[in-house]
mmCIF file of C-alpha atoms and ligand atoms in Angstrom:
data_model
loop_
_atom_site.group_PDB
_atom_site.id
_atom_site.type_symbol
_atom_site.label_atom_id
_atom_site.label_comp_id
_atom_site.label_asym_id
_atom_site.label_seq_id
_atom_site.Cartn_x
_atom_site.Cartn_y
_atom_site.Cartn_z
ATOM 1 C CA UNK A 1 136.439 123.279 126.154
ATOM 2 C CA UNK A 2 136.264 120.244 123.904
ATOM 3 C CA UNK A 3 134.308 117.262 125.185
ATOM 4 C CA UNK A 4 136.562 114.240 125.822
ATOM 5 C CA UNK A 5 134.664 111.360 127.408
ATOM 6 C CA UNK A 6 135.090 107.578 127.644
ATOM 7 C CA UNK A 7 132.208 105.275 128.361
ATOM 8 C CA UNK A 8 132.543 101.589 129.211
ATOM 9 C CA UNK A 9 129.943 98.893 128.834
ATOM 10 C CA UNK A 10 128.073 96.799 129.877
ATOM 11 C CA UNK A 11 126.212 99.734 131.285
ATOM 12 C CA UNK A 12 125.043 99.592 134.854
ATOM 13 C CA UNK A 13 121.309 98.981 134.749
ATOM 14 C CA UNK A 14 119.401 102.317 134.789
ATOM 15 C CA UNK A 15 116.051 103.614 133.668
ATOM 16 C CA UNK A 16 116.129 105.697 130.489
ATOM 17 C CA UNK A 17 112.406 105.967 130.077
ATOM 18 C CA UNK A 18 111.985 109.477 131.460
ATOM 19 C CA UNK A 19 115.004 110.690 129.479
ATOM 20 C CA UNK A 20 113.430 109.446 126.274
ATOM 21 C CA UNK A 21 109.877 110.545 127.099
ATOM 22 C CA UNK A 22 111.091 114.020 127.910
ATOM 23 C CA UNK A 23 112.946 114.181 124.626
ATOM 24 C CA UNK A 24 109.762 113.042 122.776
ATOM 25 C CA UNK A 25 108.129 116.006 124.477
ATOM 26 C CA UNK A 26 104.536 115.060 124.086
ATOM 27 C CA UNK A 27 103.612 117.980 126.348
ATOM 28 C CA UNK A 28 103.667 118.215 130.096
ATOM 29 C CA UNK A 29 105.942 116.296 132.356
ATOM 30 C CA UNK A 30 106.205 112.605 131.442
ATOM 31 C CA UNK A 31 104.556 110.205 133.890
ATOM 32 C CA UNK A 32 107.157 108.520 136.199
ATOM 33 C CA UNK A 33 108.280 105.163 134.946
ATOM 34 C CA UNK A 34 107.012 102.293 137.142
ATOM 35 C CA UNK A 35 110.111 100.142 136.598
ATOM 36 C CA UNK A 36 112.387 99.394 139.555
ATOM 37 C CA UNK A 37 115.650 100.435 137.863
ATOM 38 C CA UNK A 38 117.671 103.264 139.427
ATOM 39 C CA UNK A 39 117.449 106.722 137.905
ATOM 40 C CA UNK A 40 121.143 107.413 138.282
ATOM 41 C CA UNK A 41 123.369 108.185 135.339
ATOM 42 C CA UNK A 42 124.914 105.178 133.608
ATOM 43 C CA UNK A 43 127.003 104.715 130.446
ATOM 44 C CA UNK A 44 123.892 104.165 128.371
ATOM 45 C CA UNK A 45 122.050 107.232 129.633
ATOM 46 C CA UNK A 46 125.198 109.328 128.931
ATOM 47 C CA UNK A 47 125.389 107.986 125.411
ATOM 48 C CA UNK A 48 121.655 108.768 124.867
ATOM 49 C CA UNK A 49 122.104 112.309 126.255
ATOM 50 C CA UNK A 50 124.982 113.011 123.847
ATOM 51 C CA UNK A 51 122.888 111.857 120.902
ATOM 52 C CA UNK A 52 119.844 113.780 121.954
ATOM 53 C CA UNK A 53 121.938 116.937 122.095
ATOM 54 C CA UNK A 54 121.805 117.046 118.236
ATOM 55 C CA UNK A 55 120.199 120.199 116.834
ATOM 56 C CA UNK A 56 121.047 120.182 113.118
ATOM 57 C CA UNK A 57 122.522 116.893 111.879
ATOM 58 C CA UNK A 58 123.275 113.347 112.831
ATOM 59 C CA UNK A 59 125.403 110.971 110.695
ATOM 60 C CA UNK A 60 125.242 107.311 111.708
ATOM 61 C CA UNK A 61 127.586 104.672 110.333
ATOM 62 C CA UNK A 62 126.562 101.463 112.118
ATOM 63 C CA UNK A 63 127.218 97.801 111.527
ATOM 64 C CA UNK A 64 124.253 96.746 113.741
ATOM 65 C CA UNK A 65 121.358 98.794 114.960
ATOM 66 C CA UNK A 66 118.715 96.946 116.930
ATOM 67 C CA UNK A 67 118.432 98.714 120.289
ATOM 68 C CA UNK A 68 114.849 100.014 120.605
ATOM 69 C CA UNK A 69 115.923 102.877 122.900
ATOM 70 C CA UNK A 70 118.545 104.115 120.444
ATOM 71 C CA UNK A 71 115.937 103.698 117.699
ATOM 72 C CA UNK A 72 113.564 105.915 119.714
ATOM 73 C CA UNK A 73 116.300 108.523 120.228
ATOM 74 C CA UNK A 74 116.987 108.706 116.477
ATOM 75 C CA UNK A 75 113.308 108.994 115.668
ATOM 76 C CA UNK A 76 112.919 111.860 118.136
ATOM 77 C CA UNK A 77 115.779 113.738 116.475
ATOM 78 C CA UNK A 78 114.246 113.181 112.998
ATOM 79 C CA UNK A 79 110.898 114.442 114.196
ATOM 80 C CA UNK A 80 112.571 117.527 115.694
ATOM 81 C CA UNK A 81 113.957 118.340 112.253
ATOM 82 C CA UNK A 82 117.500 117.118 112.707
ATOM 83 C CA UNK A 83 118.851 115.860 109.362
ATOM 84 C CA UNK A 84 119.576 112.180 110.045
ATOM 85 C CA UNK A 85 121.564 110.053 107.600
ATOM 86 C CA UNK A 86 122.287 106.371 108.208
ATOM 87 C CA UNK A 87 124.751 103.969 106.580
ATOM 88 C CA UNK A 88 124.515 100.374 107.688
ATOM 89 C CA UNK A 89 125.608 96.845 106.829
ATOM 90 C CA UNK A 90 123.569 95.109 104.181
ATOM 91 C CA UNK A 91 123.736 91.666 105.812
ATOM 92 C CA UNK A 92 123.064 92.810 109.393
ATOM 93 C CA UNK A 93 120.135 95.048 108.528
ATOM 94 C CA UNK A 94 118.134 92.008 107.314
ATOM 95 C CA UNK A 95 118.306 90.377 110.765
ATOM 96 C CA UNK A 96 115.367 90.194 113.137
ATOM 97 C CA UNK A 97 115.077 93.151 115.444
ATOM 98 C CA UNK A 98 116.895 95.608 113.216
ATOM 99 C CA UNK A 99 115.675 99.150 113.715
ATOM 100 C CA UNK A 100 116.543 100.074 110.082
ATOM 101 C CA UNK A 101 113.055 99.254 108.728
ATOM 102 C CA UNK A 102 111.456 101.514 111.323
ATOM 103 C CA UNK A 103 113.747 104.392 110.452
ATOM 104 C CA UNK A 104 112.993 103.992 106.724
ATOM 105 C CA UNK A 105 109.268 103.923 107.330
ATOM 106 C CA UNK A 106 109.592 107.278 109.080
ATOM 107 C CA UNK A 107 111.363 108.736 106.097
ATOM 108 C CA UNK A 108 114.872 108.738 107.445
ATOM 109 C CA UNK A 109 117.558 108.352 104.718
ATOM 110 C CA UNK A 110 119.279 105.000 105.007
ATOM 111 C CA UNK A 111 121.933 103.539 102.711
ATOM 112 C CA UNK A 112 123.899 100.297 102.909
ATOM 113 C CA UNK A 113 127.054 98.870 101.414
ATOM 114 C CA UNK A 114 126.651 97.031 98.159
ATOM 115 C CA UNK A 115 129.504 94.538 98.578
ATOM 116 C CA UNK A 116 129.970 91.438 100.724
ATOM 117 C CA UNK A 117 132.624 92.845 103.090
ATOM 118 C CA UNK A 118 131.332 94.165 106.367
ATOM 119 C CA UNK A 119 130.537 97.829 106.950
ATOM 120 C CA UNK A 120 131.872 97.431 110.451
ATOM 121 C CA UNK A 121 132.020 101.020 111.649
ATOM 122 C CA UNK A 122 130.102 102.000 114.778
ATOM 123 C CA UNK A 123 130.209 105.763 114.848
ATOM 124 C CA UNK A 124 127.897 108.812 115.054
ATOM 125 C CA UNK A 125 128.607 112.429 114.329
ATOM 126 C CA UNK A 126 126.466 115.054 116.141
ATOM 127 C CA UNK A 127 126.095 118.514 114.494
ATOM 128 C CA UNK A 128 129.281 117.897 112.507
ATOM 129 C CA UNK A 129 131.301 118.589 115.664
ATOM 130 C CA UNK A 130 131.022 115.688 118.123
ATOM 131 C CA UNK A 131 132.274 112.213 117.230
ATOM 132 C CA UNK A 132 130.951 109.151 119.137
ATOM 133 C CA UNK A 133 132.891 106.004 118.157
ATOM 134 C CA UNK A 134 134.106 102.689 119.628
ATOM 135 C CA UNK A 135 133.518 99.003 119.779
ATOM 136 C CA UNK A 136 129.818 99.272 120.663
ATOM 137 C CA UNK A 137 127.273 98.011 118.200
ATOM 138 C CA UNK A 138 123.838 99.506 118.784
ATOM 139 C CA UNK A 139 122.313 96.344 120.123
ATOM 140 C CA UNK A 140 120.841 95.393 123.505
ATOM 141 C CA UNK A 141 123.513 92.720 124.002
ATOM 142 C CA UNK A 142 126.316 95.178 123.436
ATOM 143 C CA UNK A 143 124.841 97.725 125.796
ATOM 144 C CA UNK A 144 123.773 95.419 128.587
ATOM 145 C CA UNK A 145 126.043 92.366 128.416
ATOM 146 C CA UNK A 146 129.279 92.798 126.479
ATOM 147 C CA UNK A 147 132.494 94.529 127.440
ATOM 148 C CA UNK A 148 132.572 97.555 125.113
ATOM 149 C CA UNK A 149 133.912 101.096 124.893
ATOM 150 C CA UNK A 150 132.671 104.331 123.412
ATOM 151 C CA UNK A 151 134.884 107.419 123.005
ATOM 152 C CA UNK A 152 133.293 110.843 122.618
ATOM 153 C CA UNK A 153 135.429 113.650 121.195
ATOM 154 C CA UNK A 154 135.216 117.124 119.701
ATOM 155 C CA UNK A 155 138.811 117.574 118.602
ATOM 156 C CA UNK A 156 138.784 118.456 114.942
ATOM 157 C CA UNK A 157 141.753 116.104 114.243
ATOM 158 C CA UNK A 158 139.358 113.238 114.904
ATOM 159 C CA UNK A 159 135.978 114.602 113.857
ATOM 160 C CA UNK A 160 137.087 115.878 110.423
ATOM 161 C CA UNK A 161 138.456 112.584 109.021
ATOM 162 C CA UNK A 162 135.340 110.724 110.178
ATOM 163 C CA UNK A 163 133.068 113.316 108.531
ATOM 164 C CA UNK A 164 135.027 112.900 105.320
ATOM 165 C CA UNK A 165 134.879 109.121 105.558
ATOM 166 C CA UNK A 166 131.126 109.294 106.144
ATOM 167 C CA UNK A 167 130.615 111.397 103.019
ATOM 168 C CA UNK A 168 132.817 109.038 101.041
ATOM 169 C CA UNK A 169 130.822 105.991 102.180
ATOM 170 C CA UNK A 170 127.559 107.808 101.727
ATOM 171 C CA UNK A 171 128.365 108.434 98.064
ATOM 172 C CA UNK A 172 129.692 104.921 97.502
ATOM 173 C CA UNK A 173 126.493 103.496 98.921
ATOM 174 C CA UNK A 174 124.313 105.626 96.643
ATOM 175 C CA UNK A 175 122.083 103.091 94.870
ATOM 176 C CA UNK A 176 121.502 105.344 91.835
ATOM 177 C CA UNK B 1 152.884 117.210 120.819
ATOM 178 C CA UNK B 2 150.363 114.403 121.448
ATOM 179 C CA UNK B 3 149.795 111.957 118.575
ATOM 180 C CA UNK B 4 146.293 112.194 117.138
ATOM 181 C CA UNK B 5 145.766 109.943 114.172
ATOM 182 C CA UNK B 6 142.834 108.280 112.422
ATOM 183 C CA UNK B 7 143.298 105.197 110.172
ATOM 184 C CA UNK B 8 140.598 103.827 107.929
ATOM 185 C CA UNK B 9 140.319 100.322 106.553
ATOM 186 C CA UNK B 10 140.256 98.310 104.334
ATOM 187 C CA UNK B 11 143.874 99.143 104.026
ATOM 188 C CA UNK B 12 145.298 99.830 100.594
ATOM 189 C CA UNK B 13 147.381 96.771 99.712
ATOM 190 C CA UNK B 14 151.002 97.268 100.666
ATOM 191 C CA UNK B 15 153.974 95.065 101.584
ATOM 192 C CA UNK B 16 154.753 94.891 105.325
ATOM 193 C CA UNK B 17 157.331 92.150 105.041
ATOM 194 C CA UNK B 18 160.419 94.401 105.264
ATOM 195 C CA UNK B 19 158.933 96.372 108.139
ATOM 196 C CA UNK B 20 158.384 93.188 110.162
ATOM 197 C CA UNK B 21 161.737 91.595 109.113
ATOM 198 C CA UNK B 22 163.584 94.724 110.139
ATOM 199 C CA UNK B 23 161.768 94.718 113.517
ATOM 200 C CA UNK B 24 162.703 91.078 113.967
ATOM 201 C CA UNK B 25 166.296 92.202 113.447
ATOM 202 C CA UNK B 26 168.004 88.918 112.654
ATOM 203 C CA UNK B 27 171.110 90.854 111.809
ATOM 204 C CA UNK B 28 172.019 92.609 108.572
ATOM 205 C CA UNK B 29 169.586 94.153 106.200
ATOM 206 C CA UNK B 30 166.573 91.927 105.476
ATOM 207 C CA UNK B 31 166.397 90.533 101.964
ATOM 208 C CA UNK B 32 163.958 92.475 99.758
ATOM 209 C CA UNK B 33 160.490 90.876 99.613
ATOM 210 C CA UNK B 34 159.773 89.354 96.214
ATOM 211 C CA UNK B 35 156.053 90.174 96.310
ATOM 212 C CA UNK B 36 154.576 92.685 93.857
ATOM 213 C CA UNK B 37 152.786 94.887 96.443
ATOM 214 C CA UNK B 38 153.780 98.548 96.673
ATOM 215 C CA UNK B 39 156.107 99.615 99.528
ATOM 216 C CA UNK B 40 154.222 102.868 100.211
ATOM 217 C CA UNK B 41 152.640 103.553 103.593
ATOM 218 C CA UNK B 42 149.108 102.228 104.147
ATOM 219 C CA UNK B 43 146.773 102.161 107.125
ATOM 220 C CA UNK B 44 148.054 98.671 108.020
ATOM 221 C CA UNK B 45 151.727 99.614 107.936
ATOM 222 C CA UNK B 46 150.972 102.665 110.028
ATOM 223 C CA UNK B 47 149.237 100.523 112.601
ATOM 224 C CA UNK B 48 152.186 98.100 112.663
ATOM 225 C CA UNK B 49 154.668 100.958 113.097
ATOM 226 C CA UNK B 50 152.740 102.348 116.054
ATOM 227 C CA UNK B 51 152.690 98.934 117.750
ATOM 228 C CA UNK B 52 156.321 98.262 117.025
ATOM 229 C CA UNK B 53 157.248 101.562 118.696
ATOM 230 C CA UNK B 54 156.626 99.884 122.115
ATOM 231 C CA UNK B 55 159.709 99.850 124.393
ATOM 232 C CA UNK B 56 158.391 98.810 127.806
ATOM 233 C CA UNK B 57 154.787 97.550 127.777
ATOM 234 C CA UNK B 58 151.896 96.533 125.590
ATOM 235 C CA UNK B 59 148.401 95.868 126.826
ATOM 236 C CA UNK B 60 146.068 94.221 124.311
ATOM 237 C CA UNK B 61 142.328 93.810 124.868
ATOM 238 C CA UNK B 62 141.066 92.078 121.715
ATOM 239 C CA UNK B 63 137.915 90.258 120.789
ATOM 240 C CA UNK B 64 139.552 88.562 117.793
ATOM 241 C CA UNK B 65 143.216 88.109 117.010
ATOM 242 C CA UNK B 66 144.033 86.071 113.960
ATOM 243 C CA UNK B 67 146.207 88.341 111.738
ATOM 244 C CA UNK B 68 149.580 86.568 111.267
ATOM 245 C CA UNK B 69 151.376 89.886 110.700
ATOM 246 C CA UNK B 70 149.986 91.412 113.914
ATOM 247 C CA UNK B 71 150.904 88.120 115.630
ATOM 248 C CA UNK B 72 154.499 88.495 114.358
ATOM 249 C CA UNK B 73 154.607 92.088 115.600
ATOM 250 C CA UNK B 74 153.530 91.108 119.089
ATOM 251 C CA UNK B 75 156.064 88.258 119.184
ATOM 252 C CA UNK B 76 158.859 90.593 118.159
ATOM 253 C CA UNK B 77 157.944 92.943 121.037
ATOM 254 C CA UNK B 78 157.872 90.070 123.501
ATOM 255 C CA UNK B 79 161.312 88.904 122.311
ATOM 256 C CA UNK B 80 162.655 92.442 122.728
ATOM 257 C CA UNK B 81 161.660 92.420 126.422
ATOM 258 C CA UNK B 82 158.451 94.429 126.170
ATOM 259 C CA UNK B 83 155.974 93.285 128.813
ATOM 260 C CA UNK B 84 153.003 92.068 126.797
ATOM 261 C CA UNK B 85 149.648 91.211 128.386
ATOM 262 C CA UNK B 86 146.657 90.050 126.402
ATOM 263 C CA UNK B 87 142.976 89.766 127.282
ATOM 264 C CA UNK B 88 140.818 88.095 124.733
ATOM 265 C CA UNK B 89 137.398 86.586 124.175
ATOM 266 C CA UNK B 90 136.956 82.986 125.339
ATOM 267 C CA UNK B 91 134.741 82.001 122.431
ATOM 268 C CA UNK B 92 136.703 83.637 119.628
ATOM 269 C CA UNK B 93 140.089 82.418 120.832
ATOM 270 C CA UNK B 94 139.018 78.826 120.160
ATOM 271 C CA UNK B 95 138.431 79.477 116.461
ATOM 272 C CA UNK B 96 140.723 78.323 113.735
ATOM 273 C CA UNK B 97 143.480 80.815 112.888
ATOM 274 C CA UNK B 98 143.564 82.436 116.237
ATOM 275 C CA UNK B 99 147.062 83.719 117.161
ATOM 276 C CA UNK B 100 146.414 83.221 120.847
ATOM 277 C CA UNK B 101 147.862 79.740 121.037
ATOM 278 C CA UNK B 102 151.097 80.935 119.417
ATOM 279 C CA UNK B 103 151.420 83.767 121.907
ATOM 280 C CA UNK B 104 150.892 81.436 124.823
ATOM 281 C CA UNK B 105 153.501 78.986 123.518
ATOM 282 C CA UNK B 106 156.019 81.818 123.481
ATOM 283 C CA UNK B 107 155.272 82.557 127.156
ATOM 284 C CA UNK B 108 153.193 85.688 126.631
ATOM 285 C CA UNK B 109 150.566 86.217 129.426
ATOM 286 C CA UNK B 110 147.041 85.689 128.057
ATOM 287 C CA UNK B 111 143.782 85.779 129.944
ATOM 288 C CA UNK B 112 140.213 85.535 128.750
ATOM 289 C CA UNK B 113 136.758 86.344 130.077
ATOM 290 C CA UNK B 114 135.027 83.631 132.076
ATOM 291 C CA UNK B 115 131.446 84.534 131.179
ATOM 292 C CA UNK B 116 129.337 84.102 128.079
ATOM 293 C CA UNK B 117 129.079 87.789 127.077
ATOM 294 C CA UNK B 118 131.565 89.007 124.514
ATOM 295 C CA UNK B 119 134.802 90.639 125.476
ATOM 296 C CA UNK B 120 134.272 92.920 122.480
ATOM 297 C CA UNK B 121 137.030 95.563 122.990
ATOM 298 C CA UNK B 122 139.619 96.055 120.294
ATOM 299 C CA UNK B 123 142.246 98.239 121.911
ATOM 300 C CA UNK B 124 146.005 98.359 122.573
ATOM 301 C CA UNK B 125 148.008 100.557 124.929
ATOM 302 C CA UNK B 126 151.674 101.214 124.092
ATOM 303 C CA UNK B 127 154.067 102.103 126.918
ATOM 304 C CA UNK B 128 151.051 103.202 129.008
ATOM 305 C CA UNK B 129 150.822 106.378 126.973
ATOM 306 C CA UNK B 130 149.442 105.640 123.474
ATOM 307 C CA UNK B 131 145.960 104.232 123.002
ATOM 308 C CA UNK B 132 145.043 102.470 119.749
ATOM 309 C CA UNK B 133 141.265 101.708 119.599
ATOM 310 C CA UNK B 134 138.392 101.443 117.138
ATOM 311 C CA UNK B 135 136.175 99.000 115.300
ATOM 312 C CA UNK B 136 138.988 96.902 113.859
ATOM 313 C CA UNK B 137 139.341 93.333 115.018
ATOM 314 C CA UNK B 138 142.846 91.961 114.468
ATOM 315 C CA UNK B 139 141.863 89.721 111.570
ATOM 316 C CA UNK B 140 142.847 89.632 107.915
ATOM 317 C CA UNK B 141 139.231 90.209 106.833
ATOM 318 C CA UNK B 142 138.977 93.388 108.941
ATOM 319 C CA UNK B 143 142.306 94.742 107.687
ATOM 320 C CA UNK B 144 141.929 93.873 104.055
ATOM 321 C CA UNK B 145 138.192 93.798 103.330
ATOM 322 C CA UNK B 146 135.952 95.493 105.854
ATOM 323 C CA UNK B 147 135.226 99.155 106.458
ATOM 324 C CA UNK B 148 136.852 99.890 109.790
ATOM 325 C CA UNK B 149 138.449 102.610 111.811
ATOM 326 C CA UNK B 150 141.327 102.928 114.243
ATOM 327 C CA UNK B 151 141.954 105.975 116.386
ATOM 328 C CA UNK B 152 145.412 106.616 117.898
ATOM 329 C CA UNK B 153 145.647 109.045 120.792
ATOM 330 C CA UNK B 154 148.028 110.126 123.539
ATOM 331 C CA UNK B 155 145.681 112.471 125.406
ATOM 332 C CA UNK B 156 145.570 111.339 129.025
ATOM 333 C CA UNK B 157 141.817 111.864 129.179
ATOM 334 C CA UNK B 158 141.479 108.877 126.879
ATOM 335 C CA UNK B 159 144.482 106.762 127.748
ATOM 336 C CA UNK B 160 143.994 106.771 131.565
ATOM 337 C CA UNK B 161 140.449 105.343 131.578
ATOM 338 C CA UNK B 162 141.417 102.572 129.093
ATOM 339 C CA UNK B 163 144.443 101.686 131.261
ATOM 340 C CA UNK B 164 142.235 101.484 134.331
ATOM 341 C CA UNK B 165 139.689 99.448 132.425
ATOM 342 C CA UNK B 166 142.449 97.057 131.252
ATOM 343 C CA UNK B 167 143.643 96.521 134.797
ATOM 344 C CA UNK B 168 140.093 95.885 135.994
ATOM 345 C CA UNK B 169 139.456 93.293 133.240
ATOM 346 C CA UNK B 170 142.882 91.754 133.751
ATOM 347 C CA UNK B 171 142.054 91.114 137.463
ATOM 348 C CA UNK B 172 138.544 89.858 136.723
ATOM 349 C CA UNK B 173 139.974 87.417 134.173
ATOM 350 C CA UNK B 174 142.472 86.031 136.658
ATOM 351 C CA UNK B 175 141.849 82.312 136.692
ATOM 352 C CA UNK B 176 143.232 81.816 140.194
HETATM 353 ZN ZN1 ZN C 201 112.051 102.598 133.871
HETATM 354 ZN ZN1 ZN C 202 155.995 91.687 100.148
#
């Protein structure tokens, strides 16, 4: 059955440390996080779980990417051998706190638009079959303060056009 | 069969004057628009058509609303007797070019968030059964310059949570 899920933000506060530490899998059970946040599911942990489910590929097309937790999740996937490709906005990526520099240092392929208009998408495609899209920029303010939505879908009528659009943008943003 | 449509922006340039003039229905056939833009369908005219299909209700939850054409479309619906309700962002609505003042002058119900975090949604619900959501703010830059997406869906798994979220935000933004 196709996944059809809607997440609203701001997310209720919840601890995502163990989720991320487990995904990083440095051997053994991760030490319990000392923070006082509840361990229950929240919109943010659900988003992280969907991303961390990637096994083969992850396409990211993101206006803004500064959330350290989402940065950690993407790095884990890269280390696991998932093929990660990122397209981002040329103006936003230069701002303080952007995760884009970290991703590049790790060898993740990143491209950005070459024109002045905004690359304003905020979508991810997991294993070419799950689309995650909405109003949510990948920033701490968006996750923890703003009113935002994320829609998760596996229906091919939605996933296919976004995949095609990603490939189009990826080629257009080729610096060579 | 449920509508499932994806629109990408920037929209190809196309003339939407006749589409809007016809919807305004001032009697007789509207005069042909003298502008040189092609009359073919484009992402923007498709978006307008979906909105103009409203017969009973239109819920709008919009961070930014400054497109004059989209403003005209919403005014047409209001004049036709469609119940229009708008929630918008308190900071953005004060900016130059916002359509919010026009809507209020016409008697359309508008509310805004009372806190400092962004009301960053960009969705519309037509007749409680069609959801229009994505990255696209309702501004001329977004429509004609930026890379953006809009997803249109009638599956209840998506529409119902957005309707509930609208009602929640509508009550929270009640100034009384
Ligand atoms: Zn914790
Ligand atoms: Zn024209």
